Each structure stands twice: as structure tokens, then as C-alpha cells.
């Protein structure tokens, strides 16, 4: 197996990929912000199954962080990330600097993520999804992948990326990979490493609320919300939002809704903001 290659510049990455494409290879992209865990590696394993060349980007994108968010202290661990990526067969690690991605300063042209981006995560993080779609769009243009893999863990992000691909006729497929969890249910996240031992226990409020929602799903929306809320209460954690949405529109479902739905939860545990979600079938 060829050794993994770290590529810091757009020019070099484009040249390497052009060679591979001329030889008939297909390309998969896994965009990440690094500090990789088993959830990220699962995306890479899936990408490995889907294409000949797997590019993992590692870039903490300043455009998607608010002024009071954790951009400066977001965990960065390139050496460990590269070592982990070697074990799952990634080919190229695109790890540009901020100046490489934004040589003219913060991008003036941005992708407007639209009305859904103002809800849920977007309500607490204004501009986050415009910044996310802008960098994802840049990565799509730089790498020109046949397919890109995203985690269901970030359900609103996946919805908006899929929507951008359809709205703007971007020529690639989006593969969604199920959320990878710790054995006790906590969704893996680079931010989990911020949690103290006590907060780590309280963080189970999110996954437990989703399990409670699932158990109540046959009884309808009001029961789902009540049971999920009770799970937060049991951990003395206040949800930032707890909402059940229609997977097709990402708008909240009505009181009498039946069928497929997605429960979205977010909460601050100590100073750490966590999110999670699960599919349920409302009865
Ligand atoms: P991030 O580095 O947090 O921006 O995440 C990069 C990609 O990994 C995104 O597509 C995330 O949805 C995905 N991801 C993060 N955590 C998980 C997880 N626990 N399971 C599956 N995918 C994940």
C-alpha cells in the first residue's frame, strides 16, 4: 500500500489528482476539521469502498466559527490524525493553512445557506452554515470528487449540503454515514475531549433523550417531546433545542404527524456545546 501523503497546497493537490484522474481513478472526499475519532474513520472506510482515491481534508475553517466560539482552542492534532488515517487507507491528506484557503483574507463571496440555516444550530450560531457551505463548496471545487462522505451526526449540515448540491447542480454524490457512538451511547465528537468526568456523564442526556424519543414514538409528537425532555431533566441539563423535524423539509413536524421524522437535540454541557440526532417513526 502506498504511503499516505500530506498535501498543504491547492496547486499540489490539483496536480496529484489530475494524474490519478487521467489514469481513470475515481475520487472520494471526506471533509473534516481534524482531531479525528472513530466517527471520522468510519467515513474514510466508507469512502475507501466507494472510490479509488480517498482525500481527507483537515481544515479548521474560521468562516464557520462565531466571534465567541472555540476556533482558537478547537483541538488540532495533525500528527495523530495522519497516523490514524494511515490505518484506514486514506491516500491524500489535504491540510491547508488558513492563508492557503483564504489568500485574499476572509472570503467575500459566500454560499447563502438559506432559511433552514437560521434554525436549530443556526439560531445559536449565526453565519455558521454559510461559512460551512462556503468551505465545503471550495473543497468540492479544489478536489472535484465523484463522491463526498458526511456524517449523519451533523444532520442539519448534511441536509444543507445535499440541498446545495441539488440547488446548484454540483456534479457529485453525497454519501451519508451513520453516527458512530461510544459504548454508552454518546455520539463521538472532537469536542467530547473538553468534557470533565462529571460533564461526560451529563452529556449522556443527549443520547438518552433520543432513546426516550424513540421509545415514545408510537404515541405521537407530544409524548416524544415530553419523554425526551424528561431525559434531559434527569441529567439536570437544559436542552438548547429539542425538535422533531420532517427529513424532507427539515421543518418541525405538526402535532399529528406520522411516519419518518428526525429528532434534533443540542445542549451546552459545562462550556461545551454538543449536538445529536436520531431517526424515529411517529405512530
Ligand atoms: P468535523 O471534523 O466535526 O467537522 O466532522 C467531519 C465529518 O465527520 C462530518 O461529516 C461529521 O458529520 C462527521 N462526524 C463527526 N462525528 C461523527 C460521528 N460520531 N459519527 C459519524 N460521523 C461523524
XYZ file of N, CA and C and ligand atoms in Angstrom:
872
model
N 0.850 -1.205 0.000
C 0.000 0.000 0.000
C 0.884 1.254 0.000
N 0.571 2.195 -0.881
C 1.361 3.445 -0.939
C 1.172 4.217 0.357
N 2.226 4.914 0.768
C 2.128 5.705 1.991
C 1.216 6.906 1.784
N 0.571 7.287 2.850
C -0.311 8.448 2.818
C 0.528 9.695 2.538
N -0.069 10.664 1.871
C 0.695 11.864 1.528
C -0.013 13.104 2.068
N 0.742 13.956 2.732
C 0.168 15.195 3.282
C 0.397 16.297 2.268
N -0.678 16.958 1.880
C -0.603 17.959 0.822
C -1.082 19.302 1.381
N -0.192 20.289 1.477
C -0.601 21.559 2.091
C -1.135 22.594 1.101
N -0.939 22.378 -0.197
C -1.341 23.435 -1.132
C -2.360 22.947 -2.164
N -3.146 23.896 -2.637
C -4.170 23.609 -3.643
C -3.507 23.171 -4.948
N -2.435 23.852 -5.324
C -1.777 23.552 -6.612
C -1.271 22.113 -6.630
N -0.626 21.712 -5.530
C -0.067 20.363 -5.458
C -1.181 19.317 -5.474
N -2.239 19.598 -4.724
C -3.350 18.636 -4.667
C -3.975 18.473 -6.048
N -4.202 19.600 -6.722
C -4.822 19.528 -8.062
C -3.951 18.721 -9.013
N -2.621 18.910 -8.933
C -1.713 18.198 -9.841
C -1.759 16.687 -9.560
N -1.723 16.328 -8.269
C -1.748 14.901 -7.918
C -3.050 14.244 -8.380
N -4.154 14.954 -8.164
C -5.453 14.374 -8.528
C -5.627 14.303 -10.038
N -5.087 15.281 -10.752
C -5.192 15.258 -12.223
C -4.490 14.013 -12.755
N -3.322 13.695 -12.196
C -2.599 12.486 -12.618
C -3.451 11.238 -12.393
N -4.033 11.166 -11.189
C -4.819 9.977 -10.852
C -6.059 9.867 -11.735
N -6.673 11.034 -12.008
C -7.882 11.001 -12.829
C -7.576 10.596 -14.269
N -6.436 11.080 -14.771
C -6.006 10.681 -16.133
C -5.835 9.169 -16.223
N -5.430 8.570 -15.096
C -5.243 7.116 -15.078
C -6.576 6.384 -14.858
N -7.682 7.153 -14.812
C -9.013 6.538 -14.725
C -9.553 6.366 -13.317
N -8.876 6.931 -12.315
C -9.320 6.741 -10.932
C -10.507 7.638 -10.580
N -11.366 7.119 -9.733
C -12.421 7.945 -9.139
C -11.919 8.484 -7.790
N -12.550 9.583 -7.329
C -12.045 10.285 -6.152
C -13.178 10.481 -5.139
N -12.885 10.149 -3.891
C -13.823 10.442 -2.794
C -13.185 11.463 -1.859
N -14.003 12.359 -1.337
C -13.537 13.384 -0.393
C -14.242 13.203 0.952
N -13.453 13.275 2.030
C -14.015 13.301 3.383
C -13.569 14.604 4.036
N -14.460 15.598 4.104
C -14.069 16.871 4.753
C -14.146 16.746 6.272
N -13.085 17.187 6.953
C -13.081 17.166 8.419
C -12.371 18.406 8.951
N -12.524 18.606 10.255
C -11.759 19.653 10.936
C -10.656 19.031 11.794
N -10.354 17.751 11.574
C -9.274 17.107 12.316
C -9.690 16.699 13.711
N -8.678 16.433 14.582
C -8.936 15.843 15.899
C -9.801 14.601 15.702
N -9.289 13.730 14.854
C -10.110 12.639 14.333
C -10.401 11.576 15.383
N -11.598 11.010 15.286
C -12.014 9.910 16.144
C -12.620 8.836 15.264
N -13.141 7.803 15.894
C -13.649 6.644 15.170
C -14.790 7.027 14.209
N -15.543 8.071 14.521
C -16.612 8.523 13.614
C -16.034 8.985 12.285
N -14.985 9.801 12.354
C -14.329 10.249 11.125
C -13.766 9.048 10.350
N -13.158 8.112 11.095
C -12.503 6.981 10.414
C -13.534 6.122 9.687
N -14.736 6.070 10.241
C -15.806 5.317 9.578
C -16.154 5.959 8.222
N -16.139 7.293 8.192
C -16.375 7.990 6.917
C -15.285 7.619 5.910
N -14.057 7.540 6.387
C -12.938 7.228 5.485
C -13.054 5.782 4.987
N -13.445 4.878 5.894
C -13.620 3.475 5.461
C -14.685 3.389 4.371
N -15.765 4.131 4.554
C -16.835 4.123 3.541
C -16.319 4.709 2.228
N -15.564 5.805 2.329
C -15.002 6.440 1.132
C -14.095 5.448 0.393
N -13.330 4.689 1.174
C -12.399 3.686 0.622
C -13.160 2.658 -0.231
N -14.394 2.336 0.220
C -15.200 1.363 -0.538
C -15.759 1.961 -1.820
N -15.867 3.294 -1.861
C -16.627 3.933 -2.941
C -15.769 4.488 -4.071
N -14.463 4.677 -3.828
C -13.642 5.321 -4.866
C -12.213 4.808 -4.805
N -11.470 5.106 -5.874
C -10.077 4.620 -5.961
C -9.129 5.470 -5.126
N -9.385 6.777 -5.079
C -8.509 7.686 -4.348
C -9.328 8.347 -3.242
N -8.827 8.281 -2.007
C -9.541 8.891 -0.879
C -8.746 10.100 -0.389
N -9.386 11.273 -0.485
C -8.792 12.515 0.009
C -9.511 12.893 1.291
N -8.747 13.098 2.370
C -9.332 13.600 3.622
C -8.824 15.022 3.802
N -9.746 15.967 3.919
C -9.289 17.332 4.199
C -9.368 17.576 5.703
N -8.344 18.253 6.193
C -8.299 18.644 7.608
C -8.108 20.146 7.628
N -9.173 20.848 7.984
C -9.105 22.305 7.955
C -10.105 22.859 8.943
N -9.611 23.567 9.942
C -10.499 24.231 10.895
C -10.832 25.581 10.265
N -12.054 25.675 9.809
C -12.479 26.769 8.936
C -12.938 27.983 9.746
N -12.147 29.059 9.766
C -12.532 30.195 10.610
C -13.886 30.783 10.231
N -14.257 30.633 8.959
C -15.504 31.238 8.472
C -16.750 30.690 9.171
N -16.667 29.485 9.723
C -17.872 28.896 10.314
C -17.903 28.991 11.832
N -16.942 29.726 12.405
C -16.930 29.944 13.857
C -17.354 31.372 14.149
N -18.208 31.545 15.150
C -18.594 32.881 15.582
C -17.483 33.504 16.416
N -17.573 34.820 16.669
C -16.520 35.522 17.416
C -16.308 34.966 18.828
N -17.371 34.421 19.447
C -17.205 33.900 20.811
C -17.135 32.379 20.856
N -16.870 31.766 19.710
C -16.803 30.297 19.683
C -15.355 29.826 19.852
N -15.176 28.484 19.663
C -13.909 27.876 20.081
C -12.889 27.714 18.959
N -12.873 28.639 17.961
C -11.918 28.484 16.849
C -10.478 28.345 17.348
N -10.065 29.239 18.254
C -8.663 29.230 18.693
C -8.321 27.979 19.490
N -9.280 27.512 20.277
C -8.940 26.361 21.120
C -9.490 25.045 20.562
N -10.052 25.083 19.332
C -10.512 23.832 18.727
C -9.318 22.881 18.640
N -9.477 21.589 19.044
C -8.305 20.710 19.090
C -7.664 20.497 17.723
N -6.327 20.592 17.693
C -5.587 20.346 16.455
C -4.538 19.277 16.745
N -4.507 18.239 15.934
C -3.652 17.076 16.237
C -3.213 16.402 14.944
N -2.541 17.162 14.072
C -2.276 16.655 12.721
C -1.490 15.338 12.710
N -0.448 15.225 13.560
C 0.368 14.002 13.515
C -0.463 12.770 13.870
N -1.230 12.900 14.950
C -2.077 11.772 15.365
C -3.135 11.490 14.300
N -3.672 12.536 13.694
C -4.689 12.352 12.652
C -4.116 11.573 11.461
N -2.918 11.965 11.048
C -2.305 11.300 9.890
C -2.039 9.830 10.215
N -1.558 9.565 11.433
C -1.296 8.180 11.835
C -2.596 7.369 11.799
N -3.694 7.958 12.278
C -4.984 7.248 12.274
C -5.461 7.019 10.842
N -5.255 8.015 9.995
C -5.732 7.897 8.605
C -4.949 6.834 7.844
N -3.691 6.630 8.225
C -2.896 5.584 7.584
C -3.506 4.215 7.832
N -4.093 4.028 9.015
C -4.636 2.706 9.363
C -5.910 2.383 8.575
N -6.570 3.403 8.025
C -7.818 3.128 7.292
C -7.658 3.346 5.789
N -6.426 3.563 5.348
C -6.164 3.552 3.913
C -6.518 4.822 3.168
N -6.470 5.978 3.835
C -6.631 7.239 3.088
C -5.384 7.443 2.231
N -5.543 8.110 1.094
C -4.397 8.320 0.194
C -3.759 9.685 0.395
N -4.590 10.714 0.431
C -4.082 12.082 0.493
C -4.755 12.824 1.641
N -3.954 13.552 2.411
C -4.497 14.412 3.455
C -4.271 15.849 3.006
N -5.349 16.523 2.692
C -5.246 17.933 2.302
C -5.349 18.752 3.575
N -4.227 19.360 3.985
C -4.180 20.104 5.259
C -3.653 21.506 4.987
N -4.504 22.363 4.417
C -4.039 23.700 4.063
C -4.022 24.624 5.279
N -3.232 25.686 5.192
C -3.292 26.741 6.207
C -4.502 27.630 5.913
N -4.824 28.493 6.854
C -5.906 29.463 6.611
C -5.524 30.369 5.444
N -4.252 30.762 5.364
C -3.809 31.653 4.283
C -3.880 30.952 2.922
N -3.687 29.631 2.920
C -3.787 28.883 1.655
C -5.247 28.859 1.171
N -6.163 28.687 2.112
C -7.585 28.617 1.729
C -8.176 30.001 1.458
N -7.695 31.002 2.203
C -8.254 32.354 2.044
C -7.115 33.346 1.804
N -6.434 33.244 0.647
C -5.248 34.088 0.417
C -5.579 35.573 0.372
N -6.821 35.905 0.069
C -7.198 37.321 -0.006
C -7.918 37.776 1.248
N -7.742 37.051 2.337
C -8.498 37.358 3.551
C -9.824 36.616 3.511
N -10.657 36.789 4.551
C -11.921 36.053 4.604
C -12.696 36.200 3.301
N -13.195 35.057 2.819
C -13.914 35.021 1.552
C -15.024 36.074 1.533
N -15.035 36.930 0.501
C -16.131 37.905 0.383
C -17.351 37.251 -0.236
N -17.106 36.318 -1.146
C -18.196 35.580 -1.773
C -18.544 34.403 -0.869
N -19.833 34.284 -0.532
C -20.228 33.178 0.355
C -21.439 32.452 -0.204
N -21.555 31.209 0.148
C -22.763 30.462 -0.184
C -23.808 30.809 0.878
N -24.970 31.271 0.417
C -26.060 31.581 1.351
C -26.850 30.296 1.584
N -26.811 29.820 2.810
C -27.392 28.507 3.100
C -28.926 28.532 3.145
N -29.529 29.719 3.170
C -30.989 29.800 3.075
C -31.695 29.673 4.413
N -33.050 29.636 4.367
C -33.839 29.767 5.600
C -33.615 28.676 6.640
N -33.363 27.443 6.216
C -33.197 26.360 7.202
C -31.952 26.608 8.056
N -30.994 27.341 7.480
C -29.736 27.619 8.196
C -29.924 28.591 9.352
N -31.092 29.234 9.421
C -31.351 30.144 10.550
C -31.934 29.389 11.741
N -32.293 28.120 11.545
C -32.972 27.349 12.600
C -31.974 26.474 13.364
N -32.397 25.964 14.528
C -31.665 24.950 15.306
C -30.211 25.394 15.542
N -29.218 24.682 14.951
C -27.823 25.087 15.143
C -27.604 26.525 14.710
N -28.253 26.902 13.612
C -28.049 28.235 13.059
C -28.584 29.335 13.958
N -29.613 29.011 14.771
C -30.174 30.023 15.672
C -29.150 30.414 16.726
N -28.346 29.455 17.185
C -27.304 29.791 18.170
C -25.994 30.171 17.508
N -25.847 29.851 16.239
C -24.560 30.079 15.582
C -24.776 30.844 14.272
N -25.105 32.154 14.369
C -25.404 32.908 13.147
C -24.219 32.876 12.172
N -24.509 32.617 10.907
C -23.453 32.599 9.883
C -22.708 31.283 9.788
N -22.937 30.390 10.762
C -22.188 29.124 10.775
C -22.375 28.343 9.483
N -23.617 28.193 9.053
C -23.855 27.329 7.896
C -23.434 27.988 6.579
N -23.511 29.315 6.494
C -22.955 29.981 5.302
C -21.450 29.694 5.221
N -20.778 29.804 6.370
C -19.336 29.542 6.412
C -19.019 28.095 6.079
N -19.843 27.184 6.596
C -19.627 25.753 6.338
C -19.828 25.461 4.852
N -20.954 25.926 4.286
C -21.202 25.624 2.863
C -20.164 26.295 1.975
N -19.678 27.454 2.374
C -18.657 28.136 1.569
C -17.384 27.291 1.512
N -16.944 26.773 2.655
C -15.709 25.985 2.617
C -15.941 24.628 1.956
N -17.116 24.042 2.170
C -17.407 22.761 1.512
C -17.427 22.963 -0.006
N -18.004 24.075 -0.435
C -18.039 24.371 -1.865
C -16.618 24.565 -2.417
N -15.783 25.291 -1.658
C -14.383 25.449 -2.081
C -13.693 24.083 -2.192
N -13.914 23.231 -1.190
C -13.277 21.901 -1.213
C -13.775 21.081 -2.403
N -15.069 21.192 -2.692
C -15.593 20.464 -3.858
C -14.917 20.960 -5.139
N -14.695 22.286 -5.235
C -14.064 22.814 -6.444
C -12.586 22.454 -6.525
N -11.931 22.400 -5.385
C -10.498 22.071 -5.375
C -10.287 20.588 -5.708
N -11.075 19.735 -5.062
C -10.863 18.279 -5.186
C -11.645 17.695 -6.373
N -12.776 18.285 -6.692
C -13.680 17.763 -7.721
C -13.944 16.271 -7.528
N -14.428 15.914 -6.344
C -14.641 14.493 -6.061
C -15.853 13.937 -6.803
N -15.834 12.627 -7.024
C -17.033 11.962 -7.552
C -18.053 11.804 -6.438
N -17.536 11.674 -5.216
C -18.425 11.465 -4.075
C -17.795 12.094 -2.831
N -18.629 12.608 -1.941
C -18.116 13.140 -0.675
C -18.913 12.507 0.459
N -18.216 12.156 1.546
C -18.852 11.467 2.674
C -19.036 12.434 3.846
N -20.240 12.409 4.401
C -20.570 13.243 5.566
C -21.249 12.369 6.617
N -21.155 12.788 7.888
C -21.746 12.020 8.975
C -23.162 12.469 9.287
N -24.023 11.485 9.559
C -25.400 11.781 9.992
C -25.406 12.520 11.325
N -24.311 12.402 12.088
C -24.163 13.110 13.365
C -24.537 14.587 13.232
N -24.137 15.205 12.099
C -24.438 16.616 11.872
C -25.595 16.694 10.861
N -26.789 16.369 11.347
C -27.927 16.150 10.447
C -28.287 17.405 9.664
N -28.258 18.548 10.324
C -28.633 19.793 9.627
C -27.575 20.133 8.576
N -26.317 19.882 8.909
C -25.237 20.094 7.937
C -25.445 19.221 6.700
N -25.747 17.946 6.918
C -25.958 17.029 5.795
C -27.127 17.505 4.939
N -28.218 17.910 5.621
C -29.379 18.383 4.856
C -28.973 19.563 3.975
N -28.235 20.514 4.551
C -27.875 21.729 3.798
C -26.874 21.427 2.693
N -25.958 20.501 2.925
C -25.009 20.124 1.863
C -25.765 19.455 0.714
N -26.669 18.536 1.059
C -27.438 17.864 -0.002
C -28.277 18.870 -0.781
N -28.818 19.822 -0.042
C -29.641 20.857 -0.672
C -28.799 21.724 -1.608
N -27.581 22.090 -1.160
C -26.689 22.888 -2.015
C -26.349 22.125 -3.287
N -26.079 20.834 -3.139
C -25.705 20.022 -4.308
C -26.854 20.003 -5.324
N -28.082 19.865 -4.807
C -29.240 19.865 -5.724
C -29.497 21.261 -6.275
N -29.505 22.266 -5.396
C -29.847 23.627 -5.822
C -28.862 24.150 -6.869
N -27.585 23.805 -6.701
C -26.548 24.363 -7.587
C -26.044 23.347 -8.605
N -26.719 22.199 -8.715
C -26.350 21.169 -9.712
C -24.882 20.773 -9.630
N -24.388 20.595 -8.425
C -22.982 20.207 -8.280
C -22.828 18.740 -8.710
N -21.778 18.454 -9.488
C -21.686 17.119 -10.098
C -20.996 16.084 -9.201
N -21.594 15.788 -8.073
C -21.031 14.730 -7.225
C -22.145 14.106 -6.408
N -21.862 12.930 -5.855
C -22.801 12.269 -4.957
C -22.435 12.544 -3.516
N -23.453 12.536 -2.642
C -23.218 12.712 -1.205
C -23.572 11.404 -0.506
N -22.611 10.863 0.219
C -22.824 9.623 0.968
C -22.945 9.968 2.450
N -24.039 9.520 3.066
C -24.260 9.832 4.483
C -23.948 8.592 5.326
N -23.093 8.762 6.322
C -22.622 7.640 7.137
C -23.262 7.739 8.529
N -23.820 6.616 9.033
C -24.490 6.648 10.346
C -23.562 7.122 11.464
N -24.158 7.678 12.515
C -23.398 8.210 13.657
C -22.691 7.087 14.417
N -21.418 7.286 14.666
C -20.657 6.331 15.481
C -20.697 6.814 16.930
N -20.981 5.884 17.842
C -21.187 6.234 19.252
C -20.202 5.512 20.162
N -19.969 6.091 21.338
C -19.270 5.373 22.399
C -20.198 4.261 22.884
N -19.643 3.288 23.654
C -20.490 2.150 24.063
C -21.700 2.586 24.871
N -21.575 3.684 25.628
C -22.718 4.130 26.430
C -23.685 5.018 25.651
N -23.429 5.233 24.382
C -24.395 5.954 23.550
C -23.962 7.347 23.139
N -23.009 7.937 23.848
C -22.586 9.305 23.498
C -22.053 9.335 22.068
N -22.587 10.241 21.263
C -22.097 10.374 19.891
C -20.654 10.869 19.924
N -19.792 10.216 19.158
C -18.390 10.665 19.139
C -18.309 12.062 18.549
N -17.448 12.882 19.146
C -17.270 14.250 18.687
C -15.886 14.720 19.117
N -15.269 15.529 18.280
C -13.959 16.083 18.645
C -14.081 16.916 19.915
N -15.264 17.459 20.170
C -15.450 18.319 21.344
C -15.620 17.516 22.635
N -15.828 16.189 22.539
C -16.000 15.403 23.777
C -14.768 15.503 24.665
N -13.595 15.761 24.057
C -12.376 15.809 24.877
C -12.354 17.029 25.795
N -13.254 17.992 25.586
C -13.347 19.130 26.503
C -14.035 18.744 27.817
N -14.773 17.610 27.824
C -15.670 17.313 28.949
C -14.900 16.807 30.164
N -15.237 17.323 31.350
C -14.712 16.771 32.601
C -15.434 15.440 32.849
N -14.972 14.674 33.848
C -15.601 13.380 34.132
C -17.093 13.548 34.434
N -17.393 14.590 35.214
C -18.790 14.843 35.571
C -19.616 15.227 34.337
N -19.028 16.087 33.524
C -19.739 16.529 32.309
C -19.919 15.372 31.327
N -18.959 14.464 31.320
C -19.044 13.302 30.424
C -20.300 12.486 30.738
N -20.634 12.384 32.036
C -21.859 11.671 32.438
C -23.083 12.491 32.039
N -23.043 13.793 32.315
C -24.189 14.657 31.986
C -24.450 14.677 30.481
N -23.373 14.501 29.697
C -23.509 14.541 28.231
C -24.392 13.417 27.708
N -24.586 12.372 28.533
C -25.468 11.275 28.112
C -26.914 11.734 27.992
N -27.230 12.928 28.533
C -28.583 13.481 28.388
C -29.011 13.467 26.924
N -28.080 13.768 26.014
C -28.462 13.887 24.592
C -28.870 12.524 24.022
N -27.986 11.539 24.122
C -28.312 10.239 23.511
C -29.466 9.567 24.238
N -29.542 9.774 25.564
C -30.654 9.161 26.300
C -31.987 9.809 25.929
N -31.976 11.103 25.645
C -33.224 11.755 25.217
C -33.673 11.191 23.862
N -32.720 10.864 23.020
C -33.077 10.306 21.709
C -33.644 8.898 21.849
N -33.061 8.140 22.773
C -33.602 6.787 23.006
C -35.004 6.875 23.586
N -35.216 7.837 24.501
C -36.551 8.021 25.085
C -37.539 8.440 24.002
N -37.081 9.306 23.101
C -37.944 9.749 21.996
C -38.347 8.551 21.134
N -37.391 7.693 20.881
C -37.673 6.529 20.042
C -38.681 5.604 20.725
N -38.485 5.402 22.045
C -39.415 4.516 22.771
C -40.832 5.072 22.764
N -40.974 6.404 22.731
C -42.303 7.028 22.786
C -42.884 7.282 21.398
N -42.156 6.915 20.351
C -42.520 7.387 19.010
C -43.901 6.909 18.553
N -44.308 5.725 18.998
C -45.624 5.217 18.574
C -46.754 6.062 19.157
N -46.480 6.794 20.233
C -47.521 7.570 20.920
C -47.664 9.002 20.404
N -46.859 9.370 19.422
C -47.031 10.689 18.799
C -46.096 11.764 19.349
N -46.168 12.938 18.692
C -45.196 14.010 18.929
C -45.140 14.495 20.377
N -46.327 14.724 20.998
C -46.323 15.310 22.344
C -45.598 14.389 23.322
N -45.868 13.082 23.211
C -45.193 12.101 24.088
C -43.696 12.071 23.834
N -43.332 12.117 22.562
C -41.914 12.093 22.187
C -41.188 13.257 22.849
N -41.768 14.450 22.726
C -41.116 15.644 23.277
C -41.056 15.567 24.805
N -42.148 15.083 25.419
C -42.187 15.012 26.887
C -41.143 14.028 27.402
N -41.055 12.866 26.771
C -40.110 11.839 27.245
C -38.668 12.272 27.014
N -38.434 12.887 25.863
C -37.068 13.337 25.565
C -36.662 14.433 26.537
N -37.585 15.320 26.826
C -37.300 16.412 27.756
C -37.015 15.864 29.158
N -37.759 14.832 29.554
C -37.551 14.228 30.873
C -36.136 13.649 30.987
N -35.630 13.091 29.901
C -34.267 12.532 29.926
C -33.242 13.642 30.166
N -33.484 14.812 29.583
C -32.594 15.952 29.869
C -32.696 16.334 31.338
N -33.958 16.390 31.838
C -34.184 16.770 33.231
C -33.464 15.837 34.196
N -33.450 14.540 33.872
C -32.817 13.553 34.748
C -31.324 13.833 34.913
N -30.733 14.484 33.921
C -29.298 14.819 33.999
C -29.084 16.282 34.370
N -30.188 16.985 34.661
C -30.072 18.398 35.008
C -29.387 19.193 33.893
N -29.693 18.801 32.668
C -29.140 19.515 31.508
C -30.302 20.195 30.797
N -30.080 21.440 30.410
C -31.122 22.216 29.733
C -30.894 22.102 28.221
N -31.855 21.527 27.458
C -31.621 21.479 26.013
C -31.631 22.882 25.408
N -30.749 23.105 24.479
C -30.758 24.359 23.736
C -31.919 24.311 22.734
N -32.048 23.185 22.056
C -33.276 22.895 21.309
C -33.519 21.397 21.351
N -34.809 21.069 21.261
C -35.261 19.672 21.191
C -36.427 19.750 20.235
N -36.243 19.230 19.026
C -37.250 19.452 17.993
C -37.337 18.216 17.107
N -38.537 17.981 16.597
C -38.743 16.847 15.691
C -39.045 17.418 14.316
N -38.229 17.037 13.336
C -38.368 17.641 12.008
C -38.685 16.592 10.954
N -39.251 17.099 9.865
C -39.535 16.281 8.688
C -38.224 16.146 7.898
N -37.761 14.919 7.634
C -36.468 14.781 6.956
C -36.444 15.403 5.562
N -37.610 15.547 4.931
C -37.633 16.094 3.564
C -37.491 17.612 3.554
N -38.060 18.288 4.559
C -38.057 19.760 4.562
C -37.186 20.341 5.665
N -36.864 19.533 6.646
C -36.149 19.939 7.845
C -36.921 20.993 8.650
N -38.231 21.083 8.433
C -39.085 21.952 9.253
C -39.739 21.100 10.343
N -40.088 21.731 11.478
C -40.740 20.961 12.550
C -42.004 20.276 12.042
N -42.240 19.046 12.490
C -43.456 18.341 12.088
C -44.641 18.892 12.875
N -45.833 18.688 12.330
C -47.062 19.107 13.020
C -47.424 18.124 14.137
N -48.357 18.562 14.999
C -48.750 17.752 16.162
C -49.240 16.358 15.787
N -49.899 16.227 14.630
C -50.500 14.937 14.253
C -49.619 14.144 13.293
N -48.374 14.542 13.148
C -47.510 13.910 12.140
C -47.349 12.420 12.420
N -47.259 11.652 11.346
C -46.905 10.230 11.454
C -45.793 9.957 10.462
N -45.129 8.832 10.649
C -44.077 8.421 9.709
C -42.696 8.910 10.113
N -41.797 8.856 9.146
C -40.385 9.150 9.381
C -40.164 10.578 9.865
N -39.351 10.726 10.885
C -39.015 12.052 11.409
C -37.608 11.985 11.993
N -37.029 13.161 12.223
C -35.698 13.223 12.833
C -35.795 14.070 14.100
N -35.301 13.521 15.205
C -35.248 14.276 16.459
C -33.874 14.940 16.538
N -33.870 16.257 16.704
C -32.616 17.013 16.811
C -32.489 17.536 18.232
N -31.317 17.330 18.820
C -31.079 17.895 20.154
C -29.727 18.586 20.200
N -29.669 19.625 21.032
C -28.409 20.312 21.307
C -28.448 20.778 22.739
N -27.292 20.814 23.363
C -27.217 21.324 24.745
C -25.792 21.730 25.027
N -25.685 22.671 25.932
C -24.371 23.033 26.448
C -24.157 22.215 27.714
N -23.065 21.485 27.754
C -22.718 20.716 28.955
C -21.440 21.347 29.481
N -21.544 22.039 30.619
C -20.435 22.889 31.042
C -20.269 23.965 29.972
N -19.064 24.087 29.444
C -18.819 25.098 28.415
C -18.883 24.500 27.014
N -19.216 23.214 26.924
C -19.111 22.508 25.644
C -20.478 22.313 25.011
N -20.601 22.751 23.758
C -21.870 22.599 23.056
C -21.859 21.279 22.305
N -22.872 20.459 22.563
C -22.952 19.147 21.915
C -24.261 19.041 21.135
N -24.234 18.255 20.055
C -25.460 18.002 19.294
C -25.583 16.510 19.021
N -26.820 16.101 18.753
C -27.057 14.701 18.385
C -28.409 14.641 17.678
N -28.699 13.525 17.069
C -29.990 13.368 16.398
C -30.254 11.896 16.171
N -31.527 11.581 15.922
C -31.898 10.192 15.597
C -33.154 10.198 14.753
N -33.233 9.204 13.902
C -34.456 8.979 13.121
C -35.466 8.245 13.990
N -36.701 8.631 13.927
C -37.760 7.875 14.583
C -38.925 7.722 13.594
N -39.845 6.823 13.938
C -41.060 6.699 13.127
C -42.237 7.047 14.032
N -42.858 8.186 13.751
C -44.004 8.611 14.570
C -45.219 7.774 14.214
N -45.903 7.278 15.266
C -47.009 6.374 15.008
C -48.348 7.030 15.048
P -15.962 17.585 11.934
O -14.493 17.267 11.933
O -16.575 17.596 13.278
O -16.288 18.778 11.075
O -16.647 16.352 11.214
C -16.234 15.915 9.940
C -17.202 14.899 9.429
O -17.248 13.782 10.328
C -18.640 15.432 9.323
O -19.231 14.925 8.139
C -19.278 14.873 10.556
O -20.669 14.704 10.429
C -18.590 13.526 10.665
N -18.693 13.006 12.019
C -18.371 13.657 13.168
N -18.666 12.880 14.236
C -19.191 11.730 13.748
C -19.714 10.544 14.346
N -19.740 10.370 15.665
N -20.178 9.558 13.529
C -20.163 9.720 12.187
N -19.688 10.815 11.565
C -19.214 11.809 12.330
